[in-house]
Amino acid sequence: MHSVITVLGKDKTGIISTVSRVIAAHKANILDISQTTMQKTFVMMMMIDVEENNYKSLREDLQNEAKELQMTINTYHEDVYNAMHRI
Amino acid sequence: MHFTPFEIEETRRMFQEQHLDVRTVTVGISLYDCVSHSLSVFIDRVYEKMQRVAGNIRACAQEIESLYGIPIINTRVSLTPLALVSAGACTSVEDLCLLGERVDEAAQAIGIDFVGGFSALLHKDMTDHDTLFVESIPQVLTRSTCLCSSLSLAHSSSGINVDAVYATADLILKASKAGPLGPARFVGFANVPDDNPFMAGAFHGVGEGESAVHVGVSGPGAVLATVREYPDAPLHILADKIKRTAFKITRLGQLVADEAARRLGINAGIVDLSLAPTPVVGDSVARILESIGVSVCGAPGTTMALSLLNTAIKKGGMMASTNVGGLSGSFLPVSEDEGMAEAVAKGVLTLQKLEALTSVCSVGLDMIAVPGDISVGTLAGIIGDEMAIGVVNHKTTAIRIVPAKDKKVGDWVHLGGLLGEAPVIDVTNFPETKLFSRGGRVPPPITAFRN
C-alpha cells in the first residue's frame, strides 16, 4: 500500500535522515519526496510503499519521532487523498 | 508528488481541526430466517445471527480507522423490524420485553453503540400483534440501554394512521416517566427509509437482502470551514463550494463502506449523506446557517439558508457515492447541536420555526425537549403535523421528542454523550379536541395516485 507522510515544523538538521531511518526500519520504500522551507518552517511530503502489516507500527514510531523532533508528522493512506481529490 | 501541498493540507485540516469523521458503520441484518413459534428458539436465533454476521464489526471499524486515519465514531446494527418476525414467538408484553432485553444483550456482547429495529410498520393499519408491540415499547426502552425503537406512522402512498399517531404520543409520555433516555431512543416516521444507518430510526427494511453495510458520514465542521472561507460570495457560488466539500466528505464515506463490506464479507449498502452534528463546538449545523448569513438560527431567512445547504449537500454527495440512501440531508437535532440548543435558549428557534425547517431538511423534529406535563393530545398534534409535512411533500419526516419530567420551559435537560443537552422548548397545551378521538386515517395526497 501507498501512504503520504507530511512533516512540518521548525527547520533543523537531520529531519530527513531521522524520518528515512524509521521508514527503512519498517521495510518501507520511498517513492517520491519533496521538501522546502517556508518562512523558516520545514515542510516535507513523502510518498512511501509499505506492507499493510507494518503500517500501524510505522505510524506509531513516526509519532514518537515527531515528539523527539518537536515537529508534526501526519500519515494518511493514499486512498484517502484519491477519494477526496481525484474523480 | 502525486498530490499537491494544498490537497494534503486540506485533508489534514478536515480531520484534525474540523471534526471530520464517519459517524457510523451500521450492519443491517435480516431476521426472516429466525422466525419461530417458540420464544426461546426465536430469541436464541436472533442472538446467534447478530453475533455471526456482525460480531467482528468493532474490530473491523478499528482496523479501518487505523489504516486510513478516519475516525469512526459509532458501530451499530439494524434488524428487520421486530414486529414483522415476532408475532409467532411473542404473545404478551412480557415476551416482547424479553426479546428486547436479549437483543440489547447481544449488542452489548458485540460491543456496538446501538442496535435498531424494535420497530413496526403501521402507516396504514395495525395488526393485533402490532397493538401489543406498541404497548410494549415504553417497558422495552426502560429495560434496555442501547436498543432503539421506531414506528412507521405515515406514508405518501397510504396517508397518516391517526390511531398510530395517538398511540405514539401516549407511548412517548409513558417512556418519559423513567427518564429522558428512553424517548431519545425512539422515533416516529413518515416515509421511513429501509436502509437508514442513523439512530434511533435504523432498521433493515423488508426489501433488503440478507445483510448489508451502510455508512453514515458526518462533517458539519468541514462545511462550516468552507462557508467561513467565502464570507462575501454570492449564494449560488457558496452553494457550489459546499457541493465540493460534500463531495469530498461523501467519497470518504464510500471508501469506508467499500472497505468495511470487503472485510466483513457482506454487501456494501448505502452511504447516507446526512450532515450529522455533535454537541462539540465547531460541529454544528446551526453555526453553518449563521455563517451563511442568518443572524441567529431560527431568525427569518433560516429556512431559505437551510434549503441552500440541504440541496448543496445532496448534489455534492450524490456523485460521490455508488448508492445513496437513508435520510441523506441535513439533521436538526436540537440537543445534539450546540448552536441549535443556544438558539432555543435565546427564544429565537421555536417549535413552530423548527416545524417549518423540517419542510426543507432531511429529518424532522429531532431531539427536542418539551415540558413533562405536555398532554397526549398536544403531543399527538405535534406528531400529526410533522407527519403531514412528510406525506404531502413525499419526503421523510420524523419526530424524536423528549418530554422532560418535572422540568419547565427554559430548564436544561442533560442527556450526555452524542445526545447532548437542550433547554425545554415552549409548547402551549390546548384543550383536547375531537381530532384524535375521531380516529381513522388521513388519506394520501392526490399525488400518490400516479398509476
XYZ file of C-alpha atoms in Angstrom:
538
model
C 0.000 0.000 0.000
C 0.992 3.611 -0.560
C 0.930 6.266 2.130
C 1.615 10.003 2.159
C 3.719 11.326 5.044
C 3.881 15.046 5.786
C 6.378 16.612 8.190
C 6.000 20.195 9.421
C 7.910 22.241 11.965
C 10.926 24.403 12.750
C 13.840 23.626 10.446
C 16.811 21.812 11.947
C 19.455 19.332 10.836
C 18.703 15.631 10.467
C 14.938 15.668 9.842
C 15.022 13.739 6.576
C 17.600 11.258 7.835
C 15.587 10.574 11.020
C 12.301 10.056 9.159
C 14.027 7.967 6.463
C 15.614 5.743 9.094
C 12.192 4.985 10.661
C 10.754 4.262 7.226
C 13.624 1.909 6.320
C 13.317 0.136 9.670
C 9.741 -0.854 8.680
C 10.906 -2.132 5.263
C 9.064 0.703 3.527
C 10.316 2.252 0.296
C 10.301 5.981 -0.502
C 8.664 6.515 -3.920
C 8.650 10.300 -4.049
C 9.844 13.110 -1.828
C 9.625 16.899 -1.920
C 10.886 19.318 0.659
C 11.018 23.067 1.132
C 11.262 25.705 3.842
C 8.640 28.432 4.044
C 9.475 31.314 6.435
C 11.794 29.046 8.466
C 9.113 26.325 8.607
C 10.267 22.993 7.265
C 7.688 21.262 5.030
C 8.277 17.778 3.664
C 5.965 15.415 1.772
C 6.788 11.826 1.061
C 5.015 9.001 -0.775
C 6.036 5.584 0.514
C 5.291 1.963 -0.305
C 4.770 -0.112 2.850
C 3.402 -3.542 3.753
C -0.037 -3.182 5.377
C 1.154 -5.342 8.301
C 3.965 -2.887 9.072
C 1.884 0.273 8.665
C 0.495 0.568 12.187
C 3.898 0.254 13.866
C 5.421 2.649 11.323
C 2.816 5.280 12.201
C 3.406 4.791 15.906
C 7.184 5.102 15.528
C 6.793 8.212 13.367
C 4.659 9.801 16.096
C 7.345 9.008 18.670
C 9.984 10.612 16.418
C 7.682 13.625 15.901
C 7.743 14.229 19.656
C 11.552 13.923 19.748
C 11.932 16.311 16.800
C 9.164 18.608 18.125
C 7.548 18.509 14.702
C 4.150 17.469 13.351
C 4.050 14.277 11.299
C 0.833 13.178 9.571
C 0.404 9.867 7.801
C -2.607 9.050 5.627
C -3.317 6.213 3.223
C -3.064 7.202 -0.448
C -6.687 6.056 -0.927
C -7.882 8.878 1.359
C -6.363 11.506 -0.937
C -7.540 9.702 -4.067
C -11.088 9.578 -2.658
C -11.160 13.242 -1.694
C -9.216 14.863 -4.503
C -9.476 12.662 -7.619
C -12.567 11.718 -9.606
C 4.396 14.383 -5.874
C 1.062 12.911 -6.934
C -0.879 15.272 -4.620
C -0.438 18.999 -4.179
C 0.528 20.558 -0.835
C -2.866 22.295 -0.819
C -4.721 18.963 -1.105
C -2.629 17.374 1.617
C -3.098 20.331 3.956
C -6.849 20.499 3.254
C -7.222 16.831 4.204
C -5.193 17.290 7.391
C -7.287 20.282 8.467
C -10.575 18.443 7.819
C -9.572 15.586 10.125
C -7.641 17.439 12.795
C -9.399 20.794 13.060
C -12.865 20.352 11.560
C -14.004 17.136 13.297
C -14.425 15.220 10.018
C -15.364 11.646 10.786
C -17.563 8.772 9.754
C -20.459 8.881 12.190
C -21.495 5.260 11.890
C -20.845 1.953 10.238
C -24.151 0.100 10.519
C -24.644 -3.562 9.605
C -28.202 -4.394 8.537
C -29.285 -7.974 9.270
C -32.354 -9.846 8.009
C -34.151 -11.883 10.684
C -36.626 -13.685 8.399
C -34.823 -16.992 8.956
C -35.058 -16.614 12.756
C -38.862 -16.890 12.933
C -40.248 -19.493 15.329
C -43.355 -20.160 17.420
C -41.094 -20.796 20.400
C -39.949 -17.672 22.242
C -36.679 -19.221 23.405
C -35.837 -20.607 19.954
C -36.614 -17.251 18.289
C -34.589 -15.230 20.791
C -31.616 -17.620 20.561
C -31.673 -17.470 16.756
C -31.707 -13.650 16.768
C -28.833 -13.545 19.289
C -26.773 -16.064 17.327
C -27.328 -14.336 13.980
C -26.334 -10.929 15.354
C -23.102 -12.468 16.669
C -22.412 -14.388 13.470
C -22.991 -11.545 10.993
C -21.854 -8.506 12.987
C -19.575 -9.993 15.643
C -16.461 -8.512 14.002
C -17.872 -5.065 13.278
C -15.976 -3.261 16.035
C -12.639 -4.845 15.232
C -13.270 -4.114 11.547
C -14.021 -0.437 12.256
C -10.867 -0.147 14.362
C -8.768 -1.673 11.568
C -10.190 0.800 9.045
C -9.608 3.700 11.441
C -6.012 2.616 11.848
C -5.422 2.041 8.133
C -6.985 5.242 6.794
C -6.760 7.540 9.821
C -10.500 8.231 9.509
C -12.242 8.330 12.928
C -15.308 6.035 13.039
C -17.448 7.248 15.925
C -20.107 4.538 16.221
C -20.675 0.959 15.132
C -24.295 -0.190 15.001
C -26.608 -2.986 13.904
C -30.050 -2.636 12.331
C -32.507 -5.514 12.293
C -35.614 -6.500 10.344
C -38.487 -4.642 12.083
C -39.070 -6.990 15.001
C -42.866 -6.648 14.843
C -42.756 -8.414 11.456
C -40.997 -11.505 12.784
C -42.086 -11.788 16.430
C -45.839 -12.489 16.148
C -45.428 -16.263 16.488
C -42.991 -16.206 19.389
C -44.210 -13.236 21.429
C -47.786 -13.333 22.673
C -47.516 -10.914 25.595
C -45.855 -7.634 26.535
C -43.506 -9.601 28.782
C -42.445 -11.825 25.840
C -41.608 -8.704 23.828
C -39.661 -7.234 26.755
C -37.615 -10.448 26.998
C -36.919 -10.203 23.257
C -35.827 -6.569 23.661
C -33.557 -7.414 26.586
C -31.886 -10.262 24.687
C -31.268 -8.088 21.604
C -29.814 -5.422 23.912
C -27.527 -8.060 25.493
C -26.398 -9.236 22.052
C -25.486 -5.666 21.104
C -23.506 -5.220 24.294
C -21.721 -8.541 23.774
C -20.661 -7.428 20.284
C -19.567 -4.078 21.707
C -21.612 -1.855 19.386
C -23.071 1.515 20.387
C -26.684 0.982 19.292
C -28.971 -1.640 17.800
C -32.074 -0.549 15.887
C -35.127 -2.477 14.823
C -37.571 -2.683 17.693
C -39.869 -1.339 15.025
C -43.267 -1.761 13.413
C -44.765 -0.587 10.123
C -48.112 0.965 10.984
C -48.510 3.564 8.247
C -51.811 2.106 7.027
C -53.205 -0.029 9.817
C -52.224 -2.222 12.749
C -52.410 -5.977 13.283
C -53.304 -7.356 16.729
C -49.620 -8.088 17.217
C -48.714 -4.506 16.248
C -51.022 -3.233 19.016
C -49.269 -5.461 21.551
C -45.894 -4.415 20.163
C -46.637 -0.675 20.551
C -47.866 -1.308 24.096
C -44.543 -2.959 24.972
C -42.261 -0.152 23.724
C -42.145 2.015 26.916
C -41.137 -1.002 29.009
C -38.674 -2.259 26.398
C -36.952 1.147 26.326
C -36.785 1.212 30.120
C -35.349 -2.302 30.310
C -32.629 -1.738 27.680
C -29.663 0.590 27.227
C -28.723 0.637 23.551
C -31.799 -0.791 21.807
C -33.617 1.729 19.606
C -37.261 1.665 18.596
C -39.149 3.225 15.712
C -42.626 3.237 14.208
C -43.703 3.992 10.658
C -46.807 6.155 11.149
C -47.483 7.617 7.744
C -46.631 7.208 4.079
C -47.270 9.269 0.974
C -48.983 6.261 -0.617
C -51.282 5.427 2.294
C -51.715 8.641 4.290
C -51.461 9.092 8.057
C -52.541 6.423 10.534
C -54.060 8.760 13.130
C -54.651 5.993 15.693
C -50.963 5.080 15.487
C -50.010 8.758 15.885
C -52.052 8.994 19.084
C -50.642 5.707 20.398
C -47.146 7.038 19.688
C -47.747 10.202 21.727
C -49.055 8.046 24.552
C -46.059 5.681 24.494
C -43.531 8.568 24.418
C -45.136 10.045 27.536
C -45.157 6.657 29.277
C -41.494 6.060 28.378
C -40.541 9.522 29.663
C -41.709 8.640 33.184
C -38.484 6.623 33.590
C -36.284 9.495 32.356
C -35.330 11.215 29.106
C -33.069 8.499 27.661
C -35.993 6.224 26.721
C -37.728 8.740 24.426
C -34.303 9.680 22.996
C -34.103 6.102 21.640
C -37.496 6.261 19.926
C -38.543 7.850 16.636
C -41.806 8.010 14.660
C -41.628 8.362 10.859
C -43.432 9.409 7.727
C -41.934 7.783 4.603
C -39.392 5.816 6.608
C -36.326 4.686 4.615
C -35.464 0.970 4.560
C -31.711 1.452 4.761
C -31.164 4.219 7.295
C -27.887 3.810 9.231
C -28.720 6.536 11.767
C -30.392 6.000 15.126
C -32.926 5.869 16.567
C -34.673 5.066 13.278
C -32.438 2.415 11.739
C -33.952 -0.913 10.706
C -33.255 -3.445 7.953
C -36.237 -2.913 5.641
C -38.480 -5.509 4.045
C -36.909 -5.170 0.597
C -33.356 -5.535 1.844
C -31.164 -8.597 1.344
C -29.551 -10.952 3.828
C -27.228 -8.268 5.188
C -25.594 -5.010 4.149
C -23.093 -2.464 5.451
C -24.370 1.105 5.495
C -22.286 4.137 6.331
C -23.400 7.494 7.692
C -20.956 10.334 7.143
C -20.691 13.491 9.170
C -18.869 16.743 8.516
C -20.641 19.940 9.680
C -17.221 21.260 10.776
C -15.748 20.871 7.287
C -18.785 22.559 5.684
C -18.622 25.356 8.273
C -14.951 25.970 7.406
C -15.873 26.166 3.709
C -18.662 28.681 4.348
C -16.367 30.820 6.516
C -13.758 30.793 3.758
C -16.178 32.649 1.466
C -17.828 35.302 3.668
C -18.830 37.558 0.753
C -19.551 35.048 -2.032
C -22.978 35.210 -3.727
C -25.210 32.369 -2.568
C -25.013 30.335 -5.787
C -21.200 30.440 -5.615
C -21.330 29.464 -1.938
C -23.658 26.554 -2.801
C -21.099 25.340 -5.324
C -18.307 25.475 -2.722
C -20.458 23.483 -0.252
C -21.143 20.925 -3.004
C -17.422 20.386 -3.495
C -16.848 19.857 0.231
C -19.834 17.492 0.442
C -18.336 15.513 -2.440
C -15.070 15.037 -0.558
C -16.802 14.086 2.699
C -19.029 11.556 0.955
C -16.179 9.988 -1.003
C -14.564 9.193 2.348
C -17.811 7.562 3.453
C -17.857 5.454 0.292
C -14.227 4.444 0.861
C -15.093 3.246 4.371
C -18.281 1.499 3.165
C -16.414 -0.443 0.469
C -13.591 -1.434 2.812
C -15.964 -2.443 5.639
C -18.011 -4.574 3.243
C -14.876 -6.275 1.918
C -13.501 -7.013 5.375
C -16.835 -8.252 6.796
C -17.612 -10.244 3.660
C -21.071 -8.738 3.218
C -22.630 -6.440 0.631
C -21.917 -2.728 0.607
C -25.240 -0.994 1.238
C -25.771 2.738 1.051
C -23.943 5.872 2.068
C -26.141 8.326 3.939
C -25.025 11.859 3.062
C -26.544 13.488 6.120
C -24.788 16.330 7.870
C -24.948 14.990 11.419
C -23.877 17.473 14.087
C -22.445 16.648 17.508
C -22.561 18.743 20.695
C -18.874 19.631 20.186
C -18.290 23.317 19.407
C -17.454 23.629 15.703
C -19.575 20.637 14.658
C -22.909 22.445 14.439
C -25.406 22.806 11.567
C -26.841 25.934 13.251
C -23.441 27.634 13.025
C -23.310 26.847 9.292
C -26.669 28.578 8.801
C -25.439 31.553 10.810
C -22.223 31.688 8.761
C -24.283 31.659 5.561
C -25.758 34.887 6.869
C -28.663 34.278 9.264
C -28.196 36.388 12.415
C -29.338 33.641 14.788
C -30.537 30.155 13.784
C -34.326 30.435 13.698
C -34.476 34.074 12.607
C -36.235 34.939 9.306
C -34.142 33.589 6.433
C -33.202 30.373 8.232
C -35.488 28.179 6.096
C -34.008 29.636 2.908
C -30.439 29.161 4.157
C -31.222 25.574 5.177
C -32.725 24.828 1.769
C -29.486 26.051 0.136
C -27.374 23.924 2.478
C -29.504 20.799 2.141
C -29.616 20.985 -1.653
C -25.876 21.565 -1.948
C -25.112 18.614 0.353
C -27.300 16.306 -1.752
C -25.871 17.470 -5.073
C -22.273 17.105 -3.910
C -22.899 13.792 -2.202
C -24.896 12.110 -4.976
C -21.998 11.997 -7.395
C -19.581 10.854 -4.708
C -21.436 7.692 -3.731
C -22.221 4.451 -5.558
C -25.521 4.029 -3.686
C -27.078 6.921 -1.821
C -29.778 6.104 0.711
C -31.023 6.552 4.234
C -32.030 10.068 5.187
C -29.372 11.983 3.229
C -29.792 15.629 4.096
C -29.159 17.940 6.972
C -30.098 16.953 10.508
C -31.543 19.427 13.018
C -31.254 17.599 16.352
C -31.583 20.389 18.905
C -29.823 18.750 21.860
C -27.051 17.332 19.664
C -26.187 20.720 18.129
C -24.833 23.380 20.488
C -25.883 26.175 18.115
C -29.476 24.918 17.904
C -29.700 24.484 21.674
C -28.415 28.024 22.204
C -30.904 29.422 19.663
C -33.754 27.684 21.534
C -32.463 29.116 24.831
C -32.482 32.598 23.268
C -36.122 32.075 22.265
C -35.313 32.604 18.581
C -35.640 28.982 17.479
C -39.204 27.988 18.339
C -41.174 24.789 17.837
C -43.109 26.492 15.031
C -39.901 27.524 13.245
C -38.413 24.051 13.681
C -41.544 22.614 12.074
C -41.121 24.991 9.136
C -37.459 23.977 8.788
C -38.445 20.316 8.549
C -40.194 21.006 5.257
C -36.771 21.538 3.652
C -34.419 19.359 5.745
C -33.984 15.621 5.727
C -35.495 14.618 9.011
C -37.889 16.393 11.332
C -38.489 17.452 14.909
C -35.408 15.844 16.346
C -34.154 15.714 19.938
C -36.469 18.440 21.164
C -37.112 18.641 24.904
C -40.700 19.535 25.816
C -42.281 20.044 29.247
C -43.026 16.750 31.030
C -46.643 17.787 31.614
C -47.412 18.070 27.886
C -50.808 16.470 27.162
C -51.165 13.395 24.963
C -53.432 15.351 22.611
C -50.944 18.194 22.177
C -48.045 15.812 21.589
C -50.140 13.799 19.139
C -50.994 17.047 17.343
C -47.300 17.941 17.014
C -46.574 14.436 15.643
C -49.544 14.559 13.264
C -48.477 17.943 11.865
C -44.971 16.614 11.226
C -46.343 13.507 9.501
C -48.496 15.705 7.234
C -45.432 17.673 6.078
C -43.725 14.416 5.103
C -46.732 12.801 3.446
C -47.744 15.776 1.302
C -44.166 16.629 0.286
C -43.176 12.997 -0.444
C -40.231 13.202 1.932
C -39.102 11.589 5.152
C -40.087 13.417 8.308
C -39.740 12.140 11.829
C -40.194 13.026 15.451
C -37.822 12.324 18.313
C -39.308 14.297 21.194
C -38.173 14.079 24.805
C -40.761 15.065 27.446
C -38.661 16.187 30.407
C -40.215 15.038 33.678
C -40.591 17.794 36.304
C -38.964 20.375 34.028
C -40.485 23.626 32.832
C -39.812 25.823 29.801
C -36.206 27.071 29.797
C -34.852 24.341 32.126
C -31.980 22.396 30.574
C -32.120 18.650 30.017
C -28.717 16.936 30.060
C -28.640 13.689 28.092
C -24.893 13.120 27.819
C -22.542 11.935 25.079
C -23.609 12.418 21.473
C -27.177 13.178 22.669
C -26.004 16.466 24.217
C -28.258 18.863 26.109
C -31.138 21.212 25.325
C -33.446 23.697 27.014
C -37.114 22.728 27.312
C -38.921 24.409 24.422
C -42.149 26.361 24.819
C -45.248 24.307 23.992
C -48.756 25.535 24.640
C -51.148 22.855 25.868
C -54.526 23.269 24.186
C -57.714 21.556 25.386
C -58.273 18.060 23.962
C -60.126 18.254 20.661
C -62.112 15.739 18.671
C -59.264 15.384 16.172
C -57.814 12.221 17.647
C -60.973 10.764 19.195
C -62.333 10.543 15.646
C -59.513 8.064 14.860
C -59.093 6.604 11.387
C -56.695 7.743 8.690
C -55.848 10.910 6.810
C -55.983 9.808 3.165
C -52.881 10.221 0.989
C -52.433 13.251 -1.253
C -53.676 13.136 -4.841
C -50.032 12.984 -5.982
C -49.895 9.441 -4.532
C -52.058 8.176 -7.410
C -49.594 8.072 -10.259
C -50.555 4.729 -11.847
